[in-house]
Amino acid sequence: KAKKTLGVNHQYYEPSMEDEVSNRLNMLRKLRADFALDKLELWYQPQLCIKTQKVVGMEALLRWPHQPNQYISPAVFIPLAEYSGLIVDIGLWVLEQACQQLKRLAEVGYTNLRIAVNVSMPQFRSAQFVPSVIETIQRYQVAPHLLELEITESVVMDEPNRVISALQKLKSFGIKVAIDDFGIGFSSLSYLQQLPLDRIKVDRAFINAIDQQDGGLIAETIINLGKRIGLQTIAEGVETAEQLAVITQMQCDEVQGYFFAKPLPHAELMAYLAEN
Ligand code: C2E
Ligand code: MG
Ligand code: MG
Ligand code: MG
């Protein structure tokens, strides 16, 4: 029997194929339904300047409620959404939420906090992506430099020319760009200088490694590389005071991690901002 795989092609969801539907397909169908019912949530994880210890922004992270206080991990459902193409619509929703959030923040006086949004490859493939970003920013009257797009190395390497030209258009409009999970993908370093980047996010794996003997070597190398080519650096996944001390020594600019705050729903984020 031919192996069935998930496809971008929507004809896969025909009732006649019901008996062959895999768990992943069921999950995708549920995701599609819940997204249509507006059940996805966007949470925010604070990012702080290491020098001032002040919040400078936040990363927007999707949450898919499963049962009360239970969420299906984005690590599980984002790949499904990417594979099916659903991420294009979800991505537009995320962008919309993020811009709305920026507007709300500005209204209560936080006029200088940025929001970083993760962007997947299928979004870059869609012709509506760049115009939608610009249109959404304008509609919410958001300062473009407060929106940051996070792309991974795999997104860049997939179709470098397409991604570079899309990013250049967005950059010319004032939007910021960060390279996410840096160091764990397979990017050719030569692209690093061709990409219109503002920030490098040092992957959590290299921050974790700091706990081991000589484990900080890669984090330090990435931070130095970033500085050398004029980029801001941020460390992801900082969980301990010791890791913070080490990256501070390395002159990393910013930090994001459980040591300061986990991703928070809107109300908790507002409380966190009020205290910090
Ligand atoms: P990411 O973009 O690298 O996001 C950082 C992940 O690290 C988040 O996982 C965050 O909760 C987690 N994290 C942050 N600090 C710590 C820490 O100190 N310790 C530990 N153990 N984890 C920490 P999360 O929220 O589960 O998201 C996983 C991935 O799903 C994200 O990785 C991103 O690739 C993807 N994702 C999430 N939201 C979106 C979205 O709106 N669009 C797209 N395309 N992808 C998204
Ligand atoms: Mg990210
Ligand atoms: Mg990351
Ligand atoms: Mg990641």
mmCIF file of C-alpha atoms and ligand atoms in Angstrom:
data_model
loop_
_atom_site.group_PDB
_atom_site.id
_atom_site.type_symbol
_atom_site.label_atom_id
_atom_site.label_comp_id
_atom_site.label_asym_id
_atom_site.label_seq_id
_atom_site.Cartn_x
_atom_site.Cartn_y
_atom_site.Cartn_z
ATOM 1 C CA LYS A 1 0.000 0.000 0.000
ATOM 2 C CA ALA A 2 1.338 3.385 -0.938
ATOM 3 C CA LYS A 3 2.494 5.415 2.005
ATOM 4 C CA LYS A 4 0.264 8.389 2.651
ATOM 5 C CA THR A 5 1.967 11.589 3.570
ATOM 6 C CA LEU A 6 0.589 14.950 4.461
ATOM 7 C CA GLY A 7 0.536 17.260 1.513
ATOM 8 C CA VAL A 8 -0.090 20.884 0.751
ATOM 9 C CA ASN A 9 -2.897 19.590 -1.434
ATOM 10 C CA HIS A 10 -6.215 19.961 0.318
ATOM 11 C CA GLN A 11 -7.838 17.030 -1.457
ATOM 12 C CA TYR A 12 -6.234 14.868 1.209
ATOM 13 C CA TYR A 13 -9.062 15.691 3.551
ATOM 14 C CA GLU A 14 -11.766 13.751 1.814
ATOM 15 C CA PRO A 15 -14.109 11.614 3.885
ATOM 16 C CA SER A 16 -13.428 8.591 1.673
ATOM 17 C CA MET A 17 -9.918 8.524 3.022
ATOM 18 C CA GLU A 18 -11.090 8.692 6.587
ATOM 19 C CA ASP A 19 -9.949 5.197 7.542
ATOM 20 C CA GLU A 20 -6.438 6.004 6.460
ATOM 21 C CA VAL A 21 -6.214 9.261 8.294
ATOM 22 C CA SER A 22 -3.221 9.278 10.598
ATOM 23 C CA ASN A 23 -3.037 10.864 14.006
ATOM 24 C CA ARG A 24 -1.120 13.689 12.520
ATOM 25 C CA LEU A 25 -3.871 14.274 10.034
ATOM 26 C CA ASN A 26 -6.459 14.233 12.811
ATOM 27 C CA MET A 27 -4.374 16.702 14.703
ATOM 28 C CA LEU A 28 -4.096 18.915 11.650
ATOM 29 C CA ARG A 29 -7.863 18.820 11.154
ATOM 30 C CA LYS A 30 -8.410 19.764 14.781
ATOM 31 C CA LEU A 31 -5.859 22.557 14.431
ATOM 32 C CA ARG A 32 -7.603 23.885 11.338
ATOM 33 C CA ALA A 33 -10.959 23.779 13.153
ATOM 34 C CA ASP A 34 -9.652 25.393 16.334
ATOM 35 C CA PHE A 35 -7.881 28.086 14.342
ATOM 36 C CA ALA A 36 -11.142 28.822 12.505
ATOM 37 C CA LEU A 37 -12.877 29.037 15.907
ATOM 38 C CA ASP A 38 -10.268 31.560 17.036
ATOM 39 C CA LYS A 39 -8.961 29.283 19.771
ATOM 40 C CA LEU A 40 -5.256 29.838 19.226
ATOM 41 C CA GLU A 41 -3.540 32.207 21.631
ATOM 42 C CA LEU A 42 -0.492 34.392 21.292
ATOM 43 C CA TRP A 43 1.705 34.616 24.380
ATOM 44 C CA TYR A 44 4.689 36.872 24.961
ATOM 45 C CA GLN A 45 8.104 36.150 26.430
ATOM 46 C CA PRO A 46 9.970 39.229 27.696
ATOM 47 C CA GLN A 47 13.385 40.119 26.324
ATOM 48 C CA LEU A 48 15.672 42.258 28.477
ATOM 49 C CA CYS A 49 18.695 44.444 27.920
ATOM 50 C CA ILE A 50 21.511 42.867 29.931
ATOM 51 C CA LYS A 51 23.114 46.191 30.857
ATOM 52 C CA THR A 52 19.995 47.916 32.141
ATOM 53 C CA GLN A 53 18.022 44.777 33.116
ATOM 54 C CA LYS A 54 15.011 46.499 31.551
ATOM 55 C CA VAL A 55 12.475 44.877 29.270
ATOM 56 C CA VAL A 56 13.127 45.947 25.674
ATOM 57 C CA GLY A 57 10.707 43.697 23.873
ATOM 58 C CA MET A 58 9.099 40.321 23.694
ATOM 59 C CA GLU A 59 8.824 37.287 21.453
ATOM 60 C CA ALA A 60 5.306 36.293 20.383
ATOM 61 C CA LEU A 61 4.770 32.532 20.775
ATOM 62 C CA LEU A 62 1.725 30.559 19.685
ATOM 63 C CA ARG A 63 -0.228 28.486 22.167
ATOM 64 C CA TRP A 64 -2.843 25.879 21.205
ATOM 65 C CA PRO A 65 -5.097 25.130 24.179
ATOM 66 C CA HIS A 66 -5.880 21.458 24.511
ATOM 67 C CA GLN A 67 -7.575 21.137 27.879
ATOM 68 C CA PRO A 68 -7.829 23.721 30.649
ATOM 69 C CA ASN A 69 -4.272 24.800 31.406
ATOM 70 C CA GLN A 70 -2.909 22.314 28.893
ATOM 71 C CA TYR A 71 -1.342 23.293 25.612
ATOM 72 C CA ILE A 72 -0.076 21.383 22.627
ATOM 73 C CA SER A 73 3.519 22.381 22.025
ATOM 74 C CA PRO A 74 4.276 24.565 19.005
ATOM 75 C CA ALA A 75 7.165 22.189 18.385
ATOM 76 C CA VAL A 76 4.460 19.605 17.563
ATOM 77 C CA PHE A 77 1.871 21.624 15.684
ATOM 78 C CA ILE A 78 3.990 24.227 13.866
ATOM 79 C CA PRO A 79 5.604 21.578 11.624
ATOM 80 C CA LEU A 80 2.104 20.279 10.780
ATOM 81 C CA ALA A 81 0.913 23.779 10.021
ATOM 82 C CA GLU A 82 3.979 24.363 7.864
ATOM 83 C CA TYR A 83 3.626 21.107 5.958
ATOM 84 C CA SER A 84 -0.054 21.695 5.220
ATOM 85 C CA GLY A 85 0.331 25.348 4.328
ATOM 86 C CA LEU A 86 -2.019 26.338 7.160
ATOM 87 C CA ILE A 87 0.858 28.328 8.629
ATOM 88 C CA VAL A 88 0.281 30.990 5.961
ATOM 89 C CA ASP A 89 -3.116 31.893 7.426
ATOM 90 C CA ILE A 90 -1.993 31.316 11.007
ATOM 91 C CA GLY A 91 1.028 33.516 10.320
ATOM 92 C CA LEU A 92 -1.212 36.352 9.120
ATOM 93 C CA TRP A 93 -3.260 35.997 12.295
ATOM 94 C CA VAL A 94 -0.104 36.088 14.441
ATOM 95 C CA LEU A 95 1.041 39.204 12.648
ATOM 96 C CA GLU A 96 -2.347 40.826 13.169
ATOM 97 C CA GLN A 97 -2.326 39.954 16.890
ATOM 98 C CA ALA A 98 1.221 41.225 17.304
ATOM 99 C CA CYS A 99 0.429 44.561 15.679
ATOM 100 C CA GLN A 100 -2.724 44.888 17.756
ATOM 101 C CA GLN A 101 -0.637 44.148 20.845
ATOM 102 C CA LEU A 102 1.925 46.801 19.846
ATOM 103 C CA LYS A 103 -0.898 49.286 19.510
ATOM 104 C CA ARG A 104 -2.344 48.336 22.914
ATOM 105 C CA LEU A 105 1.094 48.635 24.522
ATOM 106 C CA ALA A 106 1.597 52.082 23.005
ATOM 107 C CA GLU A 107 -1.814 53.164 24.262
ATOM 108 C CA VAL A 108 -0.844 52.414 27.854
ATOM 109 C CA GLY A 109 2.498 54.155 27.496
ATOM 110 C CA TYR A 110 4.861 51.369 26.427
ATOM 111 C CA THR A 111 5.833 53.085 23.204
ATOM 112 C CA ASN A 112 9.254 51.556 22.904
ATOM 113 C CA LEU A 113 8.779 47.819 23.294
ATOM 114 C CA ARG A 114 9.247 45.661 20.222
ATOM 115 C CA ILE A 115 7.534 42.414 19.379
ATOM 116 C CA ALA A 116 9.335 39.612 17.556
ATOM 117 C CA VAL A 117 7.268 37.252 15.421
ATOM 118 C CA ASN A 118 8.453 33.895 14.055
ATOM 119 C CA VAL A 119 8.119 33.466 10.300
ATOM 120 C CA SER A 120 8.195 30.135 8.448
ATOM 121 C CA MET A 121 9.242 29.310 4.894
ATOM 122 C CA PRO A 122 5.740 28.829 3.433
ATOM 123 C CA GLN A 123 4.994 32.408 4.488
ATOM 124 C CA PHE A 124 7.884 33.680 2.362
ATOM 125 C CA ARG A 125 6.610 31.618 -0.563
ATOM 126 C CA SER A 126 3.233 33.321 -0.422
ATOM 127 C CA ALA A 127 3.068 36.450 -2.580
ATOM 128 C CA GLN A 128 0.787 38.160 -0.063
ATOM 129 C CA PHE A 129 3.341 37.996 2.762
ATOM 130 C CA VAL A 130 5.342 41.205 2.272
ATOM 131 C CA PRO A 131 2.313 43.373 1.339
ATOM 132 C CA SER A 132 0.339 41.936 4.287
ATOM 133 C CA VAL A 133 3.052 42.783 6.787
ATOM 134 C CA ILE A 134 3.208 46.353 5.518
ATOM 135 C CA GLU A 135 -0.580 46.706 5.319
ATOM 136 C CA THR A 136 -1.065 45.371 8.866
ATOM 137 C CA ILE A 137 1.552 47.706 10.309
ATOM 138 C CA GLN A 138 -0.083 50.662 8.606
ATOM 139 C CA ARG A 139 -3.584 49.682 9.648
ATOM 140 C CA TYR A 140 -2.580 49.548 13.333
ATOM 141 C CA GLN A 141 -0.347 52.609 12.971
ATOM 142 C CA VAL A 142 2.533 50.734 14.488
ATOM 143 C CA ALA A 143 6.108 52.036 14.292
ATOM 144 C CA PRO A 144 7.757 49.569 11.848
ATOM 145 C CA HIS A 145 10.982 49.363 13.879
ATOM 146 C CA LEU A 146 8.989 47.840 16.763
ATOM 147 C CA LEU A 147 8.138 44.784 14.699
ATOM 148 C CA GLU A 148 10.847 42.176 14.337
ATOM 149 C CA LEU A 149 10.658 39.072 12.177
ATOM 150 C CA GLU A 150 12.521 35.954 13.323
ATOM 151 C CA ILE A 151 13.727 33.597 10.643
ATOM 152 C CA THR A 152 15.747 30.420 11.082
ATOM 153 C CA GLU A 153 18.761 29.309 9.098
ATOM 154 C CA SER A 154 16.695 26.600 7.412
ATOM 155 C CA VAL A 155 14.318 29.253 6.076
ATOM 156 C CA VAL A 156 17.246 31.167 4.612
ATOM 157 C CA MET A 157 18.931 28.130 3.114
ATOM 158 C CA ASP A 158 15.749 26.826 1.554
ATOM 159 C CA GLU A 159 15.431 29.666 -0.941
ATOM 160 C CA PRO A 160 18.047 32.289 -0.133
ATOM 161 C CA ASN A 161 17.263 34.649 -3.004
ATOM 162 C CA ARG A 162 13.549 34.740 -2.346
ATOM 163 C CA VAL A 163 14.064 35.273 1.380
ATOM 164 C CA ILE A 164 16.748 37.927 0.919
ATOM 165 C CA SER A 165 14.631 39.971 -1.480
ATOM 166 C CA ALA A 166 11.540 39.743 0.749
ATOM 167 C CA LEU A 167 13.569 40.793 3.769
ATOM 168 C CA GLN A 168 15.138 43.678 1.871
ATOM 169 C CA LYS A 169 11.697 45.026 1.032
ATOM 170 C CA LEU A 170 10.593 44.729 4.662
ATOM 171 C CA LYS A 171 13.846 46.262 5.900
ATOM 172 C CA SER A 172 13.476 49.234 3.587
ATOM 173 C CA PHE A 173 10.163 49.799 5.317
ATOM 174 C CA GLY A 174 11.882 49.852 8.723
ATOM 175 C CA ILE A 175 11.042 46.384 10.010
ATOM 176 C CA LYS A 176 13.720 44.534 12.013
ATOM 177 C CA VAL A 177 15.020 41.062 11.284
ATOM 178 C CA ALA A 178 16.577 38.498 13.622
ATOM 179 C CA ILE A 179 18.114 35.143 12.799
ATOM 180 C CA ASP A 180 16.669 32.591 15.226
ATOM 181 C CA ASP A 181 18.223 29.454 16.723
ATOM 182 C CA PHE A 182 21.539 30.541 15.292
ATOM 183 C CA GLY A 183 24.226 27.875 15.098
ATOM 184 C CA ILE A 184 22.093 24.752 15.080
ATOM 185 C CA GLY A 185 21.117 24.871 11.401
ATOM 186 C CA PHE A 186 23.228 24.481 8.326
ATOM 187 C CA SER A 187 23.554 28.005 7.135
ATOM 188 C CA SER A 188 26.512 28.962 5.104
ATOM 189 C CA LEU A 189 28.225 31.790 6.921
ATOM 190 C CA SER A 190 28.466 33.659 3.637
ATOM 191 C CA TYR A 191 24.724 34.331 3.805
ATOM 192 C CA LEU A 192 25.104 36.025 7.119
ATOM 193 C CA GLN A 193 26.510 39.124 5.463
ATOM 194 C CA GLN A 194 24.062 39.065 2.564
ATOM 195 C CA LEU A 195 21.030 38.982 4.814
ATOM 196 C CA PRO A 196 19.658 42.316 5.996
ATOM 197 C CA LEU A 197 19.845 41.304 9.672
ATOM 198 C CA ASP A 198 19.644 43.313 12.875
ATOM 199 C CA ARG A 199 20.055 40.608 15.472
ATOM 200 C CA ILE A 200 21.414 37.121 16.091
ATOM 201 C CA LYS A 201 19.623 34.873 18.562
ATOM 202 C CA VAL A 202 22.070 32.435 20.120
ATOM 203 C CA ASP A 203 20.280 29.090 20.322
ATOM 204 C CA ARG A 204 19.272 27.756 23.718
ATOM 205 C CA ALA A 205 21.473 24.676 23.165
ATOM 206 C CA PHE A 206 24.619 26.825 23.414
ATOM 207 C CA ILE A 207 23.363 28.587 26.523
ATOM 208 C CA ASN A 208 22.626 25.217 28.096
ATOM 209 C CA ALA A 209 26.126 24.056 27.229
ATOM 210 C CA ILE A 210 27.597 26.844 29.363
ATOM 211 C CA ASP A 211 27.055 24.585 32.381
ATOM 212 C CA GLN A 212 29.677 22.175 31.073
ATOM 213 C CA GLN A 213 33.435 22.580 31.051
ATOM 214 C CA ASP A 214 34.402 24.859 28.126
ATOM 215 C CA GLY A 215 30.750 24.713 27.103
ATOM 216 C CA GLY A 216 30.509 28.441 26.503
ATOM 217 C CA LEU A 217 32.872 28.398 23.576
ATOM 218 C CA ILE A 218 30.234 28.316 20.859
ATOM 219 C CA ALA A 219 28.023 30.937 22.497
ATOM 220 C CA GLU A 220 31.052 33.198 22.808
ATOM 221 C CA THR A 221 32.062 32.624 19.194
ATOM 222 C CA ILE A 222 28.576 33.465 17.932
ATOM 223 C CA ILE A 223 28.364 36.601 20.102
ATOM 224 C CA ASN A 224 31.776 37.758 18.876
ATOM 225 C CA LEU A 225 30.873 37.036 15.273
ATOM 226 C CA GLY A 226 27.656 39.027 15.647
ATOM 227 C CA LYS A 227 29.478 41.982 17.152
ATOM 228 C CA ARG A 228 32.164 41.810 14.485
ATOM 229 C CA ILE A 229 29.592 42.208 11.705
ATOM 230 C CA GLY A 230 27.638 44.887 13.542
ATOM 231 C CA LEU A 231 24.654 42.880 14.754
ATOM 232 C CA GLN A 232 22.903 42.920 18.089
ATOM 233 C CA THR A 233 23.002 39.632 19.988
ATOM 234 C CA ILE A 234 20.432 37.981 22.219
ATOM 235 C CA ALA A 235 20.772 34.766 24.210
ATOM 236 C CA GLU A 236 17.748 32.456 24.277
ATOM 237 C CA GLY A 237 16.896 30.009 27.019
ATOM 238 C CA VAL A 238 18.814 31.581 29.892
ATOM 239 C CA GLU A 239 17.622 29.710 32.984
ATOM 240 C CA THR A 240 20.218 30.388 35.664
ATOM 241 C CA ALA A 241 22.099 33.276 37.257
ATOM 242 C CA GLU A 242 25.325 31.564 36.261
ATOM 243 C CA GLN A 243 24.383 31.424 32.575
ATOM 244 C CA LEU A 244 23.430 35.094 32.776
ATOM 245 C CA ALA A 245 26.779 35.954 34.366
ATOM 246 C CA VAL A 246 28.650 34.107 31.626
ATOM 247 C CA ILE A 247 26.826 35.754 28.718
ATOM 248 C CA THR A 248 27.167 39.134 30.439
ATOM 249 C CA GLN A 249 30.921 38.548 30.502
ATOM 250 C CA MET A 250 30.726 37.744 26.792
ATOM 251 C CA GLN A 251 29.067 41.127 26.233
ATOM 252 C CA CYS A 252 25.884 39.710 24.845
ATOM 253 C CA ASP A 253 23.352 42.558 24.448
ATOM 254 C CA GLU A 254 20.042 40.982 25.418
ATOM 255 C CA VAL A 255 18.556 37.971 27.128
ATOM 256 C CA GLN A 256 15.355 35.917 26.956
ATOM 257 C CA GLY A 257 14.708 32.944 29.179
ATOM 258 C CA TYR A 258 12.950 31.347 32.122
ATOM 259 C CA PHE A 259 15.405 33.021 34.508
ATOM 260 C CA PHE A 260 13.496 36.239 33.854
ATOM 261 C CA ALA A 261 10.141 35.106 32.541
ATOM 262 C CA LYS A 262 8.353 32.335 30.695
ATOM 263 C CA PRO A 263 6.054 33.139 27.770
ATOM 264 C CA LEU A 264 3.046 34.925 29.330
ATOM 265 C CA PRO A 265 -0.559 35.533 28.265
ATOM 266 C CA HIS A 266 -1.507 39.192 27.813
ATOM 267 C CA ALA A 267 -2.736 39.903 31.368
ATOM 268 C CA GLU A 268 0.319 38.332 32.998
ATOM 269 C CA LEU A 269 2.591 40.146 30.595
ATOM 270 C CA MET A 270 1.052 43.462 31.638
ATOM 271 C CA ALA A 271 1.623 42.585 35.296
ATOM 272 C CA TYR A 272 5.228 41.637 34.560
ATOM 273 C CA LEU A 273 5.826 44.905 32.689
ATOM 274 C CA ALA A 274 4.314 46.904 35.549
ATOM 275 C CA GLU A 275 6.722 45.287 38.006
ATOM 276 C CA ASN A 276 9.767 45.563 35.790
HETATM 277 P P1 C2E B 1 11.705 29.650 19.044
HETATM 278 O O1 C2E B 1 11.267 30.684 18.082
HETATM 279 O O2 C2E B 1 13.149 29.355 19.093
HETATM 280 O O3 C2E B 1 11.157 30.128 20.467
HETATM 281 C C1 C2E B 1 11.848 29.956 21.675
HETATM 282 C C2 C2E B 1 11.368 28.748 22.391
HETATM 283 O O4 C2E B 1 12.166 28.529 23.547
HETATM 284 C C3 C2E B 1 9.924 28.868 22.908
HETATM 285 O O5 C2E B 1 9.338 27.572 22.863
HETATM 286 C C4 C2E B 1 10.157 29.311 24.355
HETATM 287 O O6 C2E B 1 9.046 29.030 25.192
HETATM 288 C C5 C2E B 1 11.355 28.482 24.698
HETATM 289 N N1 C2E B 1 12.133 29.032 25.822
HETATM 290 C C6 C2E B 1 12.417 30.325 26.069
HETATM 291 N N2 C2E B 1 13.190 30.467 27.167
HETATM 292 C C7 C2E B 1 13.391 29.218 27.643
HETATM 293 C C8 C2E B 1 14.121 28.686 28.776
HETATM 294 O O7 C2E B 1 14.729 29.412 29.564
HETATM 295 N N3 C2E B 1 14.117 27.348 28.929
HETATM 296 C C9 C2E B 1 13.444 26.515 28.078
HETATM 297 N N4 C2E B 1 13.482 25.206 28.331
HETATM 298 N N5 C2E B 1 12.754 26.980 27.007
HETATM 299 C C10 C2E B 1 12.731 28.309 26.783
HETATM 300 P P2 C2E B 1 7.869 27.337 22.352
HETATM 301 O O8 C2E B 1 6.993 28.478 22.760
HETATM 302 O O9 C2E B 1 7.483 25.950 22.720
HETATM 303 O O10 C2E B 1 8.019 27.427 20.773
HETATM 304 C C11 C2E B 1 8.735 26.460 20.063
HETATM 305 C C12 C2E B 1 8.978 26.887 18.638
HETATM 306 O O11 C2E B 1 7.734 26.923 17.913
HETATM 307 C C13 C2E B 1 9.558 28.286 18.494
HETATM 308 O O12 C2E B 1 10.933 28.260 18.755
HETATM 309 C C14 C2E B 1 9.215 28.567 17.052
HETATM 310 O O13 C2E B 1 10.137 27.949 16.199
HETATM 311 C C15 C2E B 1 7.865 27.885 16.895
HETATM 312 N N6 C2E B 1 6.801 28.900 17.009
HETATM 313 C C16 C2E B 1 6.163 29.369 18.123
HETATM 314 N N7 C2E B 1 5.262 30.316 17.785
HETATM 315 C C17 C2E B 1 5.324 30.451 16.446
HETATM 316 C C18 C2E B 1 4.643 31.283 15.465
HETATM 317 O O14 C2E B 1 3.805 32.141 15.795
HETATM 318 N N8 C2E B 1 4.979 31.098 14.155
HETATM 319 C C19 C2E B 1 5.913 30.201 13.741
HETATM 320 N N9 C2E B 1 6.186 30.087 12.452
HETATM 321 N N10 C2E B 1 6.588 29.425 14.612
HETATM 322 C C20 C2E B 1 6.304 29.554 15.951
HETATM 323 MG MG MG B 2 11.829 32.513 17.713
HETATM 324 MG MG MG B 3 14.777 30.326 18.956
HETATM 325 MG MG MG B 4 13.211 27.186 17.536
#
